[in-house]
Coordinates of C-alpha atoms and ligand atoms in Angstrom, one line a residue:
M806 CA -13.6 -16.0 -11.6
S807 CA -14.1 -12.3 -11.9
E808 CA -11.2 -10.1 -12.6
I809 CA -10.9 -8.9 -9.2
E810 CA -11.1 -12.4 -7.8
L811 CA -8.2 -13.2 -10.5
I812 CA -6.1 -10.5 -9.3
I813 CA -6.5 -11.5 -5.8
D814 CA -5.5 -15.1 -6.7
L815 CA -2.6 -13.8 -8.6
H816 CA -1.4 -11.8 -5.5
I817 CA -2.3 -14.4 -2.9
D818 CA 1.0 -16.3 -2.7
S819 CA 3.3 -13.0 -2.6
R820 CA 4.7 -11.5 0.5
R821 CA 3.4 -8.1 -0.6
Q822 CA 0.6 -6.9 -3.0
G823 CA 2.6 -3.8 -3.8
P824 CA 6.0 -2.1 -3.8
G825 CA 7.8 -1.8 -0.5
S826 CA 10.1 -3.5 2.0
E827 CA 11.0 -4.2 5.6
K828 CA 13.5 -1.5 5.5
D829 CA 11.1 1.1 4.0
T830 CA 8.3 0.4 6.8
L831 CA 11.1 0.7 9.6
N832 CA 12.3 4.0 8.2
A833 CA 8.8 5.1 8.3
L834 CA 8.4 3.9 11.7
N835 CA 11.7 5.4 13.0
L836 CA 10.3 8.8 11.6
I837 CA 7.2 8.6 13.8
G838 CA 9.7 7.5 16.9
L839 CA 9.4 3.6 17.8
S840 CA 7.0 3.5 20.4
L841 CA 7.3 0.4 22.9
D842 CA 4.1 1.5 24.8
P843 CA 1.8 -1.5 25.0
E844 CA -1.2 0.9 24.9
F845 CA 0.1 2.1 21.5
K846 CA -2.6 1.5 18.7
L847 CA -2.3 1.4 15.1
A848 CA -4.5 0.4 12.2
D849 CA -2.9 -0.9 9.0
I850 CA -5.4 -0.1 6.2
G851 CA -5.3 -2.1 2.8
C852 CA -2.9 -4.6 4.8
G853 CA -3.0 -7.2 2.2
S854 CA -1.4 -10.6 3.4
G855 CA 0.4 -8.4 5.9
G856 CA 4.0 -7.7 4.6
Q857 CA 4.2 -4.5 6.5
T858 CA 2.0 -5.7 9.3
L859 CA 4.3 -8.3 10.4
T860 CA 7.3 -5.8 10.5
L861 CA 5.1 -3.4 12.5
A862 CA 4.2 -6.1 15.2
Q863 CA 7.8 -7.1 15.5
N864 CA 8.8 -3.6 16.3
L865 CA 5.9 -2.2 18.4
N866 CA 4.6 -3.5 21.7
G867 CA 1.0 -2.2 21.1
H868 CA -2.0 -3.4 19.3
I869 CA -2.4 -3.5 15.4
T870 CA -5.8 -3.6 13.6
A871 CA -5.2 -4.8 9.9
V872 CA -8.1 -3.9 7.7
D873 CA -8.5 -5.4 4.3
L874 CA -11.6 -5.6 2.0
F875 CA -10.6 -9.1 1.1
P876 CA -10.7 -12.0 3.5
Q877 CA -8.5 -14.2 1.6
F878 CA -5.6 -11.7 2.5
L879 CA -6.7 -11.5 6.1
D880 CA -6.6 -15.4 6.5
E881 CA -3.0 -15.5 5.0
L882 CA -2.1 -12.6 7.6
N883 CA -3.6 -14.7 10.5
E884 CA -1.9 -17.8 9.5
K885 CA 1.6 -15.9 9.4
S886 CA 1.1 -14.0 12.7
K887 CA 0.3 -17.4 14.4
K888 CA 3.5 -19.0 12.8
L889 CA 5.5 -15.9 14.1
G890 CA 3.9 -16.0 17.6
L891 CA 2.4 -12.4 16.8
E892 CA -1.3 -13.1 17.0
G893 CA -1.7 -11.4 20.3
K894 CA -0.5 -8.1 18.8
I895 CA -2.4 -8.2 15.3
K896 CA -6.3 -8.4 14.9
T897 CA -7.6 -8.5 11.6
L898 CA -10.8 -6.5 10.3
N899 CA -12.6 -7.2 7.3
A900 CA -14.0 -4.0 6.5
S901 CA -13.9 -1.4 3.6
M902 CA -11.5 1.7 4.0
D903 CA -14.3 3.9 3.4
N904 CA -16.4 2.7 6.1
L905 CA -14.6 1.9 9.4
P906 CA -16.1 1.1 12.5
F907 CA -13.6 3.0 14.5
K908 CA -14.2 5.6 17.2
P909 CA -12.8 9.4 16.8
G910 CA -9.4 9.5 18.2
E911 CA -8.9 5.9 18.7
F912 CA -5.6 5.4 17.2
D913 CA -2.1 6.6 17.9
A914 CA -1.1 6.0 14.2
I915 CA -2.7 5.1 10.9
W916 CA -0.6 3.3 8.4
S917 CA -1.3 2.8 4.8
E918 CA 1.3 1.3 2.2
G919 CA -0.1 1.4 -1.3
S920 CA -3.8 1.4 -0.7
I921 CA -4.9 5.0 -0.2
Y922 CA -5.2 5.2 -3.9
I923 CA -8.3 3.2 -3.8
M924 CA -10.4 5.8 -1.9
G925 CA -8.1 8.6 -3.5
F926 CA -5.2 10.4 -1.5
E927 CA -7.3 13.5 -0.3
K928 CA -10.3 11.6 0.6
G929 CA -8.5 8.9 2.4
I930 CA -6.5 11.5 4.5
Q931 CA -9.8 13.5 5.3
Y932 CA -11.8 10.3 6.2
W933 CA -8.9 8.6 8.3
K934 CA -8.1 11.8 10.1
E935 CA -11.0 11.7 12.7
F936 CA -9.6 8.1 13.9
I937 CA -6.1 9.5 14.9
K938 CA -5.7 11.2 18.0
E939 CA -4.4 14.7 18.5
G940 CA -0.6 14.7 17.8
G941 CA -1.1 10.9 16.4
H942 CA 0.6 9.9 13.2
L943 CA -0.4 9.2 9.4
A944 CA 2.0 7.1 7.4
L945 CA 1.2 6.3 3.8
S946 CA 2.9 5.0 0.6
E947 CA 1.4 6.6 -2.4
I948 CA 2.5 6.7 -6.1
T949 CA 4.2 9.9 -6.9
W950 CA 5.9 11.6 -9.9
T951 CA 9.8 12.1 -9.0
T952 CA 10.4 14.8 -11.5
N953 CA 8.5 18.0 -12.8
S954 CA 7.9 16.8 -16.4
R955 CA 7.9 13.4 -18.0
P956 CA 7.4 11.7 -21.4
Q957 CA 3.9 11.6 -22.6
E958 CA 3.5 8.0 -22.7
I959 CA 3.9 7.5 -19.0
N960 CA 2.0 10.6 -18.1
D961 CA -0.8 9.3 -20.0
F962 CA -0.9 5.9 -18.7
W963 CA -0.7 6.8 -14.9
T964 CA -3.1 10.0 -15.4
R965 CA -5.6 7.3 -16.8
E966 CA -4.8 4.8 -14.3
Y967 CA -4.8 7.1 -11.3
P968 CA -5.8 10.7 -12.0
E969 CA -4.5 11.9 -8.4
I970 CA -1.2 11.0 -9.4
D971 CA 1.3 14.1 -8.7
T972 CA 4.4 15.3 -7.4
S973 CA 5.7 15.1 -3.6
A974 CA 5.5 18.9 -3.4
N975 CA 1.6 18.8 -4.2
K976 CA 0.9 15.5 -2.2
I977 CA 2.6 17.2 0.9
K978 CA 0.3 20.4 0.4
I979 CA -2.6 18.3 0.4
L980 CA -1.5 16.8 3.7
E981 CA -0.8 20.4 5.0
S982 CA -4.2 22.0 4.1
N983 CA -6.0 19.1 5.9
G984 CA -4.3 19.7 9.4
F985 CA -1.0 17.6 9.0
S986 CA 2.4 18.7 9.5
L987 CA 5.1 16.5 7.3
V988 CA 7.5 14.7 10.0
G989 CA 9.3 13.0 6.7
Y990 CA 9.5 11.9 3.2
F991 CA 11.4 9.4 1.3
T992 CA 10.8 7.6 -2.0
L993 CA 11.1 3.7 -2.4
S994 CA 14.0 2.3 -4.0
E995 CA 14.0 0.4 -7.2
D996 CA 14.5 -2.8 -5.1
S997 CA 11.3 -2.2 -3.4
W998 CA 9.3 -2.4 -6.8
I999 CA 11.5 -4.9 -8.6
E1000 CA 13.0 -7.6 -6.0
N1001 CA 10.2 -7.3 -3.4
Y1002 CA 7.1 -6.8 -5.9
Y1003 CA 7.4 -7.3 -9.5
K1004 CA 9.8 -10.2 -9.7
P1005 CA 7.8 -12.2 -7.1
L1006 CA 4.7 -11.6 -9.0
E1007 CA 6.0 -12.5 -12.3
S1008 CA 7.1 -15.9 -10.8
Q1009 CA 3.5 -16.5 -10.1
F1010 CA 2.4 -16.0 -13.8
G1011 CA 2.9 -19.5 -14.9
H1012 CA 1.2 -21.1 -11.9
F1013 CA -1.7 -18.5 -11.9
L1014 CA -2.4 -19.1 -15.7
K1015 CA -2.3 -22.6 -15.3
R1016 CA -4.6 -23.0 -12.1
N1017 CA -6.9 -20.7 -14.0
E1018 CA -6.8 -23.0 -17.2
N1019 CA -5.4 -20.0 -19.2
T1020 CA -9.0 -18.4 -19.9
D1021 CA -8.9 -15.1 -21.8
L1022 CA -9.5 -13.2 -18.5
A1023 CA -6.7 -14.8 -16.7
K1024 CA -4.4 -14.0 -19.7
K1025 CA -5.5 -10.3 -19.8
V1026 CA -4.7 -9.9 -16.1
V1027 CA -1.3 -11.3 -16.9
Q1028 CA -0.8 -8.9 -19.8
D1029 CA -1.9 -6.0 -17.9
Y1030 CA 0.7 -6.5 -15.2
R1031 CA 3.4 -7.4 -18.0
S1032 CA 2.7 -3.9 -19.4
E1033 CA 2.9 -2.3 -16.2
I1034 CA 6.1 -3.7 -15.4
E1035 CA 7.6 -2.9 -18.8
L1036 CA 6.3 0.9 -18.3
Y1037 CA 8.1 0.8 -14.9
M1038 CA 11.6 -0.6 -16.3
K1039 CA 11.3 2.1 -19.2
Y1040 CA 10.4 5.1 -17.0
K1041 CA 11.2 4.2 -13.4
E1042 CA 13.1 7.6 -13.1
Y1043 CA 10.0 9.6 -13.5
Y1044 CA 7.9 8.0 -10.6
S1045 CA 8.0 5.8 -7.3
Y1046 CA 6.0 5.5 -4.2
G1047 CA 6.6 8.1 -2.0
F1048 CA 6.4 7.4 1.6
Y1049 CA 4.9 10.5 3.8
I1050 CA 4.9 10.5 7.2
A1051 CA 2.8 13.2 9.1
K1052 CA 1.6 14.3 12.4
K1053 CA -2.0 15.5 13.1
T1054 CA -1.8 19.0 14.3
E1055 CA -5.4 20.3 14.2
Ligands
SAH683 N1 -0.3 -2.8 2.1 C1 0.0 -4.0 1.3 C2 -1.1 -4.2 0.2 C3 -1.3 -3.2 -1.0 S1 -2.3 -3.6 -2.5 C4 1.2 -4.1 0.6 O1 2.0 -3.0 0.4 O2 1.7 -5.3 0.6 C5 -3.9 -2.7 -1.9 C6 -4.7 -3.8 -0.8 O3 -6.0 -3.2 -0.5 C7 -5.0 -5.0 -1.3 O4 -4.7 -5.9 -0.1 C8 -6.4 -5.0 -1.5 O5 -7.4 -5.9 -1.1 C9 -6.8 -3.7 -0.5 N2 -8.2 -3.2 -0.8 C10 -9.1 -2.9 -2.0 N3 -9.9 -2.0 -1.8 C11 -10.2 -2.1 -0.4 C12 -11.1 -1.4 0.3 N4 -12.2 -0.7 -0.3 N5 -10.9 -1.2 1.6 C13 -10.0 -2.1 2.2 N6 -8.9 -2.5 1.7 C14 -8.9 -2.7 0.3

């Protein structure tokens, strides 16, 4: 298996593939205003196995298109949505977030929890904007500095991993300069990282190494996540995921 295949394998049995929670998803949805309109259309981009997709489907009456590059995650989501009787509301789409087969103005809302970084925050906003109808919404969670300065070690780590990491003030500026008006912002709690993402992930390390026969690459994947978790525990007051909810105004 390649490194990316191993990363998928490590995450496949988790409820989420990044920090977040049902409460965070609902908070963001409430900021948009819960829509019971059966014609409401939402695209959930980088949906993974659908932690947030299922919550959205349980609280909306409309249609959700759940997009991911990796079909393994979509298979998981399809299985779960069937079990919950939500298959009529969720359609999965195997596509890349930077090459979407959507029509201009097709969606009332575009949703992305912990995935826009793959394209980059500004590029993602600019590309996805055309698919949102005038007055529609964008809801994004994105790694964000929570203070104006920070220790060198964590600054270097995240700047290397994701050069676009920034403060919420600068992220909001990017939304505004691209024709969006901020509706709300909040930061994810430590529980959304530790209880909902890191702990379930750590509980998979043993099974993952065993089924992948302790190869050097499998050990490296686990070590990389261990280091990321250690850094989070050491420096969590300096960064989190910010949830940005914005309305398309131009
Ligand atoms: N929203 C989920 C998953 C976040 S992890 C959650 O919060 O739990 C990021 C997701 O983006 C993964 O599921 C990964 O498979 C997906 N992804 C990676 N590259 C992608 C691309 N180019 N296009 C679409 N999805 C992609």
